[in-house]
Amino acid sequence: MHSFVVVAAKPGRRVPVHVSEYLARPDVPDVAFAPDGHLHWTTAGETAAFAGWQSTSDVLEIGSHWHLSDLGLTAFSGRPWPRERAFPPGMSWAEGLASLWPLGRSGHPPLQLGGVFAAVSLSEGGRGSVATDPLSVAVLYRSETDDCVAFASSPALAARVAAEPDAEPDRDPLCSAWLTWLGWLVGDRTGFTAVRALPIGARVQLDPAYGSRVVGADSTPWVDADGQLDDTVELIDAVHADLTSSMRSIAQLPSRRKLADITGGRDSRLVLALILQEGLSGAFDFRTTGADVAPDSIVGREIAKVFHLSHESVVPGAMDDADFERRLRAHAFHTSGMINAWDFKGSITPGRAPRLSGLFGETLSTNFKEYPELHTNDDLRRVFHRMAKLDTGSILLPDVRRSLTRDLDAELIERIDSGGSAPQDRLDSFYIRNRLRRWLGTMEEIGESGRIFPLYSLTGVRVAFAMGSNARRAEQLHFSIIRKACPELARLPLANRAWSDAVLSKAADGDECRTAPITYSGPAAVQWQAQRIEDNGDLVRGYLLDEPSSPLFDMVDRRALVTLLETGPPWNPQQARQIFGALTAAVWLGHHDSRSKVGGAWDTSPHAPPCRAPRRGRLDPAAEGDAGHQGRRHRWRLRRWRR
């Protein structure tokens, strides 16, 4: 685990003294884990500074996250593992990265690196760059003052640099509004008003001559600028070879034990097919998470039985009020208020083994398999709003909802850098740019869960877009590669939804793969997230309703919220997500988050006092131009009434 910040002074200036004093502290409150190492490093002339906080108790034997030489500094967060061959034994990953990425260059890290990561390369003279993995899933955050610009792996660090000394950074209510409405963030907002997320494909150039520059290297990395092969078989074979190479390199990662998920879906099945193809099943312990009656659990147990896998079923347990509240407050802190508590983080126990995950599989197909075929942009807007249930049951105030709708439509429909004009291409690139990056990137900021992503493949996502939307909707890459890697897996039942006729009808053994899916239509026992609201109802209502002057009600209609709480239990998943979104907003905006750090102890200090009651306010839209969009983007500013 490692969080860092790079501060670049503006031309003719130095890094401010109070900022340097903050960077020099080994115990800053804004890092979400308990560090056992700290580095504060400055360039000649103090035109730029780096600070990093690391925990060396990683699930992988990474060594230090930074490497210093007489020439400068190389550092990283996340896990940039080499896809061709492992770093030599005894060499830290930072030293290995330095050997591949020359100091002082302004380009991206080498493409032969896999994983989700952000990296820094700075020469002693202050020249260099800050960059990320190819899809910028490891998000870089930017803040600015009159004297300097900060770029960080964590929004909390960037916010602290921009804040006045000894002042708490202001928190952004519109970030929380997205969580309550859509469930996840869209655009570049963060939990702090002074901090923005850099766009996909961006990197930072640093030089004392100009301070810093954000360079948009590739806003559509999922589109191969040089074109792709036309032959479908060759395209599929190229992805198969790339994923196989990825799995082989993952098997060499330094750890005593590795975990792998088994679900009823295509993504984890593709990962398992690659494991079985390479004869690596003995190197992993497999597990499935969910209620015993859930389709994922049923399918997972069946697969483990057929292939004689070491398998464990994990049933999420109930939380008492004390545990739920600890996790909730820690969740808001760990994610800087940017993840709906429906996706509970908040644990302070780090993972003990790397865990292979099927995430990124959606970049090889689509995350919107249940959507009907889209023919026009009007179809795209109408269907997305309907399927996401945005126009029904919203608890946001009408003017807030209208502004978010404008921002959403600008990102979904009006962007010219979507990679194509086909509505499905716009939808899938919207998912990569927003849901994948802003949700997964935030979840992986600390990386304490130890997840490894075998399906993160730039070749794969480019081929998926080259093959077209119909192939993605039919999940042609998944089906074809699973059949090549382990044909028996393609014939075992899936959870909830079978293979599509579009791929079965073209396959010679398609009828053998035409198995009925495992489904479940019983009570909502599988919705354990919603159950947690019911189990902790008094606590939930206390956070949501006991502070009439909470900033939450600058966005949320109190009467609509009360009505929603009174409709259940049980709540359907959409209602539960709204409640969890409002709960996240109440904790974050009310400064009730705790400083419980991963690898440390629970923060048992009392809640921060609620916001001052008389200062009620409202949110007004303010249009701002954005060169990245056609049309207008509408942002918000919190306008407080004078007392």
XYZ file of C-alpha atoms in Angstrom:
643
model
C 0.000 0.000 0.000
C 1.311 3.393 -0.971
C -0.144 6.886 -1.348
C 1.855 9.751 -2.779
C 1.642 13.397 -3.761
C 3.850 15.395 -6.123
C 3.847 19.178 -5.685
C 5.159 21.348 -8.516
C 5.895 24.995 -7.808
C 4.780 27.503 -10.390
C 7.539 29.165 -12.451
C 9.763 31.409 -10.398
C 8.474 30.050 -7.077
C 9.287 27.337 -4.581
C 7.114 24.810 -2.835
C 5.470 26.767 0.034
C 6.954 26.235 3.485
C 3.688 25.067 5.072
C 3.252 22.519 2.271
C 6.802 21.235 2.762
C 6.149 20.913 6.488
C 3.045 18.836 5.749
C 4.886 16.609 3.269
C 7.628 16.011 5.814
C 5.198 14.533 8.356
C 5.275 10.736 8.627
C 1.882 10.687 10.372
C -0.479 12.758 8.185
C -4.165 12.086 8.931
C -5.168 11.836 5.261
C -3.536 8.497 4.411
C -6.088 5.685 4.703
C -3.694 3.032 6.014
C -1.130 2.808 8.809
C 2.229 3.474 7.118
C 5.502 1.941 8.190
C 7.578 4.047 5.831
C 7.665 7.671 4.682
C 9.731 9.581 2.134
C 9.942 13.340 1.598
C 12.143 14.258 -1.360
C 12.723 17.596 -3.111
C 14.368 18.511 -6.385
C 17.252 20.924 -6.728
C 16.014 24.421 -6.060
C 12.872 23.031 -4.388
C 10.867 23.501 -7.574
C 9.108 20.191 -6.970
C 8.609 17.844 -4.034
C 7.465 14.281 -3.546
C 5.997 12.678 -0.432
C 5.022 9.046 -0.106
C 3.624 6.915 2.694
C 3.856 3.159 2.357
C 3.073 -0.073 4.132
C 5.453 -2.851 3.186
C 3.132 -5.579 4.495
C 1.673 -6.139 1.021
C 0.139 -9.388 -0.220
C 2.982 -9.452 -2.748
C 6.679 -9.209 -2.019
C 7.035 -5.780 -3.608
C 9.696 -4.248 -1.435
C 9.821 -0.473 -1.343
C 7.446 1.628 -3.468
C 10.168 4.181 -4.203
C 13.735 4.061 -5.479
C 16.274 6.852 -5.049
C 19.527 7.262 -6.933
C 21.991 10.082 -7.536
C 19.937 10.964 -10.609
C 16.481 11.184 -9.061
C 13.380 9.332 -7.877
C 11.118 6.570 -9.225
C 7.982 5.633 -7.278
C 4.620 3.977 -7.784
C 1.310 3.140 -6.131
C -0.762 0.063 -6.933
C 0.894 -2.990 -8.485
C 2.727 -2.546 -11.805
C 3.688 -6.173 -12.387
C 5.861 -7.073 -15.387
C 3.937 -9.109 -17.964
C 6.904 -10.601 -19.788
C 9.220 -11.722 -17.010
C 9.401 -11.040 -13.302
C 11.734 -8.487 -11.794
C 14.956 -10.193 -10.684
C 14.921 -11.722 -7.172
C 16.077 -9.306 -4.515
C 15.150 -6.239 -6.586
C 12.342 -4.035 -5.322
C 9.574 -3.286 -7.799
C 10.464 0.423 -7.671
C 14.035 -0.390 -8.671
C 12.714 -2.655 -11.430
C 10.432 0.110 -12.674
C 13.367 2.533 -12.679
C 15.314 0.130 -14.895
C 12.482 0.153 -17.466
C 11.470 3.824 -17.306
C 14.364 6.302 -17.723
C 14.406 9.197 -15.278
C 13.366 12.608 -16.448
C 11.384 11.406 -19.458
C 7.869 12.759 -19.932
C 6.267 9.693 -21.497
C 4.143 6.864 -20.148
C 5.588 3.866 -18.283
C 6.390 0.916 -20.576
C 3.378 -0.982 -21.947
C 4.778 -4.357 -20.873
C 3.647 -3.530 -17.336
C 0.334 -4.978 -16.186
C -1.917 -4.027 -13.302
C -3.522 -0.877 -11.924
C -0.912 1.698 -10.914
C 0.241 5.315 -10.870
C 3.938 6.077 -11.237
C 6.350 8.973 -10.753
C 9.685 9.583 -12.450
C 11.560 12.742 -11.398
C 15.134 13.771 -12.076
C 17.229 15.676 -9.566
C 16.809 18.740 -11.760
C 13.010 18.621 -11.484
C 12.098 17.157 -14.881
C 9.903 14.118 -15.229
C 6.356 12.847 -15.277
C 3.483 11.340 -13.344
C 1.480 8.740 -15.258
C -0.860 5.785 -14.874
C -1.811 2.411 -16.330
C -3.163 2.486 -19.926
C -6.847 3.072 -19.030
C -5.972 5.392 -16.112
C -7.876 3.199 -13.693
C -5.453 4.411 -11.050
C -6.837 7.936 -11.015
C -4.576 10.953 -10.574
C -6.039 13.886 -8.638
C -5.152 17.558 -9.102
C -5.456 20.656 -6.925
C -3.983 24.126 -7.308
C -3.015 27.212 -5.314
C -1.424 30.510 -6.317
C 2.000 29.001 -5.638
C 1.842 25.364 -6.708
C -0.062 22.478 -8.262
C -0.445 19.099 -6.560
C -0.918 15.716 -8.229
C -1.720 12.783 -5.975
C -2.827 9.170 -5.922
C -5.343 10.169 -3.233
C -7.802 13.091 -3.403
C -7.379 13.684 0.336
C -3.670 14.418 -0.123
C -4.319 16.801 -3.016
C -7.057 18.534 -1.006
C -4.794 19.035 1.999
C -2.091 20.708 -0.096
C -4.648 23.163 -1.497
C -6.269 23.964 1.861
C -5.296 26.815 4.124
C -2.906 25.773 6.928
C -4.764 24.063 9.792
C -8.074 24.220 7.854
C -10.186 21.240 6.812
C -10.648 20.997 3.022
C -14.171 21.788 1.838
C -16.249 18.768 0.809
C -18.227 18.636 -2.414
C -21.983 18.013 -2.059
C -22.435 17.268 -5.772
C -20.126 14.273 -5.485
C -22.501 12.890 -2.871
C -25.523 13.719 -5.032
C -24.258 11.360 -7.746
C -24.056 8.526 -5.224
C -27.641 9.112 -4.143
C -29.008 9.385 -7.690
C -27.040 7.159 -10.074
C -25.079 5.261 -7.417
C -21.630 6.163 -8.778
C -19.694 9.208 -9.920
C -19.802 10.713 -13.395
C -17.285 13.290 -14.563
C -14.255 14.663 -12.756
C -15.677 15.658 -9.356
C -14.246 14.256 -6.140
C -15.200 14.356 -2.491
C -13.429 17.733 -2.207
C -14.385 20.967 -3.952
C -10.760 21.905 -4.719
C -9.798 18.560 -6.282
C -10.531 17.158 -9.729
C -9.722 13.801 -11.285
C -7.499 13.907 -14.355
C -9.116 12.567 -17.537
C -8.457 9.145 -18.939
C -5.128 8.819 -20.720
C -3.688 11.957 -19.152
C -0.184 12.251 -17.787
C 1.668 15.088 -16.075
C 4.874 16.668 -17.350
C 7.076 18.535 -14.866
C 9.838 20.991 -15.637
C 11.143 23.994 -13.657
C 10.687 26.113 -16.784
C 6.901 25.808 -16.725
C 6.068 23.994 -13.492
C 3.614 21.340 -14.604
C 1.439 20.467 -17.579
C -1.392 17.968 -17.938
C -1.035 16.200 -21.274
C -3.969 14.257 -22.683
C -1.973 11.554 -24.383
C -4.834 9.287 -25.449
C -8.454 9.968 -24.558
C -9.623 6.800 -26.349
C -7.061 4.120 -25.498
C -9.679 1.446 -26.280
C -9.396 2.418 -29.977
C -6.236 1.336 -31.806
C -5.135 4.355 -33.821
C -3.289 2.084 -36.284
C -6.330 -0.103 -36.915
C -6.823 -3.803 -36.279
C -6.791 -7.007 -38.275
C -9.981 -7.766 -40.173
C -10.029 -11.501 -39.553
C -12.204 -12.363 -36.540
C -10.346 -15.592 -35.767
C -7.003 -13.764 -35.724
C -8.435 -11.049 -33.471
C -9.736 -13.611 -30.992
C -6.419 -15.497 -31.095
C -4.550 -12.242 -30.348
C -6.648 -11.651 -27.212
C -6.319 -15.297 -26.164
C -2.533 -15.086 -26.459
C -2.396 -11.816 -24.511
C -4.576 -13.131 -21.664
C -2.560 -16.357 -21.535
C 0.647 -14.347 -21.220
C -0.974 -12.316 -18.446
C -1.960 -15.445 -16.522
C 1.528 -16.916 -16.815
C 3.101 -13.754 -15.429
C 0.562 -13.590 -12.594
C 1.442 -17.148 -11.627
C 5.036 -15.940 -11.104
C 4.109 -13.069 -8.796
C 5.931 -13.456 -5.485
C 3.474 -14.783 -2.895
C 3.066 -17.979 -0.910
C -0.676 -18.271 -1.541
C -3.116 -16.972 -4.150
C -6.918 -16.785 -4.160
C -9.300 -16.808 -7.122
C -13.006 -16.031 -7.270
C -15.541 -18.384 -8.823
C -18.966 -16.984 -9.620
C -21.682 -17.906 -12.058
C -20.649 -15.181 -14.489
C -18.527 -15.120 -17.618
C -15.642 -13.055 -16.290
C -14.549 -15.326 -13.452
C -15.140 -18.309 -15.735
C -12.773 -16.864 -18.315
C -10.126 -16.412 -15.618
C -10.667 -20.007 -14.465
C -10.439 -21.280 -18.046
C -7.013 -19.656 -18.405
C -5.892 -21.136 -15.053
C -6.989 -24.622 -16.108
C -5.463 -24.250 -19.566
C -2.085 -23.469 -18.006
C -2.341 -26.264 -15.424
C -2.221 -23.794 -12.535
C -5.285 -24.838 -10.500
C -3.103 -26.274 -7.734
C -1.547 -22.842 -7.196
C -4.867 -21.256 -6.155
C -7.480 -21.542 -3.452
C -10.906 -20.798 -4.918
C -13.854 -19.170 -3.210
C -17.370 -17.946 -3.878
C -19.069 -15.180 -1.905
C -22.838 -15.060 -1.430
C -25.816 -16.683 0.235
C -26.045 -20.466 -0.155
C -29.162 -20.128 -2.333
C -27.628 -17.514 -4.642
C -27.024 -18.680 -8.235
C -23.341 -17.694 -7.977
C -22.891 -19.960 -4.966
C -24.672 -22.887 -6.604
C -22.625 -22.592 -9.786
C -19.381 -22.061 -7.874
C -19.852 -25.235 -5.854
C -20.653 -27.228 -8.997
C -17.577 -25.989 -10.865
C -15.325 -26.748 -7.883
C -16.747 -30.271 -7.723
C -16.279 -30.969 -11.453
C -12.659 -29.768 -11.515
C -11.684 -30.931 -7.996
C -10.726 -27.443 -6.871
C -9.847 -26.327 -3.363
C -12.984 -24.247 -2.752
C -14.576 -22.235 0.034
C -18.059 -20.704 0.152
C -18.171 -17.389 2.027
C -21.533 -16.131 3.277
C -21.518 -12.406 4.209
C -22.412 -12.147 7.876
C -24.731 -9.780 9.660
C -23.310 -6.687 11.340
C -24.410 -5.378 14.683
C -24.906 -1.636 15.075
C -21.408 -1.040 16.431
C -19.650 -2.935 13.631
C -21.897 -1.419 10.946
C -21.209 2.087 12.211
C -17.452 1.524 12.423
C -17.394 0.177 8.873
C -19.626 2.961 7.571
C -17.507 5.766 9.019
C -14.285 4.098 7.847
C -15.779 3.536 4.389
C -16.416 7.273 3.940
C -12.857 8.060 5.046
C -11.149 5.393 2.924
C -13.012 6.439 -0.234
C -13.101 10.219 0.390
C -16.871 10.030 0.125
C -16.728 8.858 -3.513
C -18.158 5.325 -3.228
C -21.745 4.489 -2.289
C -21.761 2.486 0.954
C -23.779 -0.145 -0.921
C -20.268 -1.290 -1.933
C -19.040 -1.447 1.637
C -15.340 -0.966 2.027
C -14.362 0.206 5.496
C -12.482 -2.839 6.703
C -9.180 -2.142 8.430
C -7.877 -5.694 8.058
C -5.615 -5.940 4.989
C -5.779 -8.952 2.724
C -3.347 -11.750 3.385
C -3.055 -13.136 -0.153
C -3.399 -11.819 -3.715
C -6.851 -12.483 -5.125
C -7.581 -12.948 -8.805
C -10.692 -11.062 -9.864
C -12.794 -11.187 -13.038
C -13.138 -7.392 -13.086
C -12.239 -5.815 -16.445
C -14.036 -8.667 -18.182
C -16.740 -6.150 -19.015
C -14.241 -4.292 -21.222
C -14.132 -7.389 -23.454
C -17.912 -7.367 -23.837
C -20.280 -4.840 -22.274
C -21.607 -4.097 -18.842
C -25.062 -3.498 -20.316
C -26.029 -6.966 -21.532
C -29.631 -6.548 -20.392
C -30.146 -3.445 -22.530
C -32.045 -3.753 -25.816
C -30.187 -3.020 -29.024
C -29.573 0.712 -29.436
C -30.002 2.355 -32.824
C -29.874 6.098 -32.092
C -28.581 8.441 -29.429
C -32.171 9.095 -28.412
C -32.465 5.349 -27.778
C -29.289 5.522 -25.710
C -30.540 8.307 -23.488
C -34.044 6.918 -23.060
C -32.955 3.330 -22.383
C -30.161 4.297 -19.991
C -32.476 6.481 -17.917
C -35.100 3.722 -17.842
C -32.769 0.827 -17.054
C -30.950 2.828 -14.363
C -34.376 3.851 -12.968
C -33.279 7.482 -12.833
C -36.712 8.956 -13.459
C -38.567 7.009 -10.788
C -38.450 7.376 -7.052
C -35.551 9.835 -6.872
C -35.151 11.510 -3.491
C -33.045 14.396 -4.822
C -34.390 17.913 -4.988
C -35.712 18.684 -8.502
C -33.120 21.353 -9.394
C -30.263 19.095 -8.296
C -31.658 16.228 -10.350
C -32.059 18.429 -13.430
C -28.453 19.558 -13.262
C -27.127 16.028 -12.810
C -29.246 14.974 -15.786
C -27.552 17.604 -17.950
C -24.106 16.493 -16.817
C -25.008 12.843 -17.384
C -26.291 13.459 -20.903
C -23.156 15.447 -21.747
C -20.952 12.515 -20.687
C -23.187 9.836 -22.169
C -24.149 11.356 -25.523
C -22.386 14.617 -26.333
C -18.715 13.682 -25.908
C -16.804 13.596 -29.173
C -14.000 11.422 -27.759
C -16.137 8.338 -27.166
C -14.290 6.386 -29.827
C -17.203 6.107 -32.230
C -20.650 7.316 -33.174
C -22.477 4.023 -32.604
C -24.716 4.332 -29.505
C -23.356 1.093 -28.018
C -19.781 2.382 -28.434
C -20.760 5.585 -26.633
C -22.368 3.579 -23.838
C -19.434 1.218 -23.359
C -16.825 3.980 -23.453
C -18.961 5.944 -20.969
C -18.733 2.919 -18.662
C -14.944 2.718 -18.955
C -14.468 6.452 -18.439
C -16.787 6.759 -15.461
C -17.972 3.592 -13.745
C -14.840 1.510 -14.255
C -12.349 4.260 -13.454
C -14.153 6.254 -10.801
C -15.558 3.225 -8.942
C -12.822 0.627 -9.331
C -10.026 3.195 -9.212
C -11.321 4.531 -5.902
C -11.770 1.022 -4.514
C -8.201 0.172 -5.524
C -6.609 3.383 -4.269
C -5.369 1.646 -1.135
C -5.204 -1.832 -2.636
C -5.496 -3.570 0.715
C -7.741 -6.292 -0.742
C -4.863 -7.497 -2.913
C -6.879 -7.888 -6.112
C -5.108 -8.865 -9.342
C -6.861 -8.445 -12.704
C -5.907 -11.034 -15.351
C -8.492 -9.646 -17.806
C -7.069 -6.113 -17.828
C -5.814 -6.201 -21.403
C -5.310 -3.214 -23.683
C -5.189 -5.662 -26.588
C -8.468 -7.150 -25.398
C -10.408 -3.908 -25.083
C -9.128 -2.688 -28.455
C -10.137 -5.921 -30.158
C -13.540 -5.802 -28.469
C -14.185 -2.352 -29.946
C -12.732 -3.378 -33.321
C -15.059 -6.403 -33.531
C -18.037 -4.122 -33.001
C -20.979 -3.732 -30.686
C -22.838 -6.871 -31.803
C -19.851 -9.059 -30.906
C -19.533 -7.370 -27.516
C -23.237 -7.777 -26.771
C -23.036 -11.466 -27.742
C -19.926 -11.907 -25.512
C -18.091 -13.455 -28.421
C -14.615 -13.014 -26.919
C -15.614 -14.688 -23.647
C -17.339 -17.610 -25.333
C -14.629 -18.206 -27.917
C -11.670 -18.026 -25.541
C -13.326 -20.180 -22.860
C -14.032 -22.834 -25.517
C -10.415 -22.704 -26.668
C -8.933 -22.746 -23.167
C -11.263 -25.252 -21.461
C -14.231 -26.508 -23.550
C -15.898 -28.232 -20.597
C -16.316 -24.915 -18.797
C -18.301 -23.537 -21.737
C -20.792 -26.382 -21.325
C -21.467 -25.906 -17.598
C -24.478 -23.748 -16.588
C -24.090 -20.044 -15.951
C -25.910 -17.984 -13.331
C -29.058 -16.074 -14.312
C -28.441 -15.898 -18.065
C -27.319 -18.458 -20.661
C -25.018 -17.921 -23.621
C -26.691 -15.961 -26.410
C -28.037 -17.617 -29.530
C -25.791 -15.272 -31.529
C -22.673 -17.204 -30.455
C -24.226 -20.637 -29.955
C -25.619 -20.768 -33.485
C -22.164 -20.148 -34.998
C -20.267 -22.700 -32.891
C -19.860 -26.296 -34.041
C -20.566 -27.521 -30.503
C -23.097 -24.775 -29.749
C -25.864 -27.201 -28.782
C -23.617 -28.755 -26.121
C -23.210 -25.300 -24.564
C -26.943 -24.572 -24.637
C -27.548 -25.199 -20.928
C -30.273 -23.617 -18.829
C -28.946 -20.992 -16.401
C -29.190 -21.329 -12.639
C -31.686 -18.790 -11.311
C -33.306 -17.957 -7.991
C -36.628 -16.252 -7.380
C -37.020 -16.708 -3.634
C -37.014 -14.015 -0.922
C -34.420 -11.270 -0.933
C -31.891 -13.249 1.061
C -29.389 -12.748 -1.762
C -29.608 -8.947 -1.322
C -27.476 -8.856 1.768
C -26.677 -5.167 1.239
C -30.347 -4.217 1.581
C -30.643 -6.525 4.570
C -28.014 -4.460 6.356
C -30.304 -1.430 6.257
C -33.040 -3.414 7.945
C -30.665 -4.923 10.510
C -29.344 -1.473 11.456
C -32.473 0.565 10.854
C -32.282 2.809 13.917
C -28.681 3.729 13.182
C -29.460 4.449 9.521
C -32.409 6.672 10.423
C -30.325 8.450 13.036
C -27.687 9.507 10.522
C -30.271 10.439 7.899
C -32.958 12.202 9.933
C -31.612 13.335 13.308
C -29.825 16.407 11.925
C -32.430 18.632 10.227
C -29.715 21.101 9.214
C -27.449 18.481 7.634
C -25.869 19.470 4.280
C -27.581 16.332 3.005
C -30.812 18.332 2.705
C -29.193 20.822 0.343
C -29.592 17.956 -2.157
C -32.141 15.508 -0.786
C -35.859 16.119 -0.322
C -36.413 15.286 3.342
C -40.050 14.291 2.816
C -39.117 11.981 -0.054
C -36.412 10.410 2.099
C -38.841 9.833 4.983
C -41.334 8.261 2.564
C -38.637 5.972 1.157
C -37.587 4.818 4.628
C -41.218 4.142 5.507
C -41.826 1.962 2.434
C -39.678 -0.876 3.753
C -38.402 -3.236 4.699
C -37.930 -4.929 2.375
C -36.459 -2.465 -0.097
C -35.704 -3.342 -3.679
C -32.065 -2.919 -4.822
C -32.696 0.504 -6.379
C -34.290 1.824 -3.185
C -31.528 0.352 -1.048
C -28.848 2.005 -3.206
C -30.578 5.363 -2.770
C -30.655 4.901 0.992
C -27.007 3.876 1.082
C -26.129 6.832 -1.157
C -27.908 9.265 1.168
C -26.241 7.585 4.152
C -22.809 7.997 2.569
C -23.580 11.668 1.913
C -24.775 12.249 5.486
C -21.614 10.739 6.965
C -19.215 12.442 4.543
C -20.755 15.908 4.400
C -21.452 15.875 8.137
C -17.774 15.051 8.878
C -18.784 11.872 10.698
C -16.137 9.776 8.908
C -13.510 8.217 11.138
C -9.733 7.999 10.822
C -9.688 4.212 11.104
C -6.697 3.123 9.069
C -6.106 -0.164 7.289
C -3.573 -2.102 9.308
C -4.205 0.063 12.362
C -6.843 0.193 15.097
C -10.444 1.333 14.965
C -10.893 5.037 15.586
C -13.153 5.213 18.634
C -13.230 9.000 18.926
C -16.709 10.540 19.134
C -18.437 11.861 16.055
C -17.479 15.265 14.775
C -20.113 17.863 15.673
C -22.849 18.330 13.082
C -22.767 21.284 10.722
C -24.001 24.580 12.122
C -27.784 24.550 12.078
C -28.602 28.106 10.931
C -26.536 27.873 7.761
C -29.107 26.337 5.462
C -28.412 26.664 1.788
C -29.328 25.583 -1.667
C -27.510 24.419 -4.766
C -27.628 26.486 -7.934
C -26.353 25.392 -11.341
C -23.610 27.455 -12.909
C -22.767 26.698 -16.513
C -19.106 26.319 -17.378
C -17.519 25.593 -20.691
C -15.528 22.400 -21.097
C -13.327 21.829 -24.106
C -13.751 18.089 -23.656
C -17.461 18.262 -24.451
C -19.731 19.580 -27.122
C -22.444 21.668 -25.540
C -22.425 22.844 -21.927
C -21.537 21.123 -18.706
C -23.323 22.343 -15.632
C -21.525 22.382 -12.322
C -22.739 23.349 -8.910
C -21.643 25.664 -6.232
C -23.028 25.687 -2.725
C -24.594 29.059 -2.080
C -25.010 29.731 1.639
C -27.518 32.217 2.898
C -26.120 34.888 5.150
C -27.130 34.492 8.736
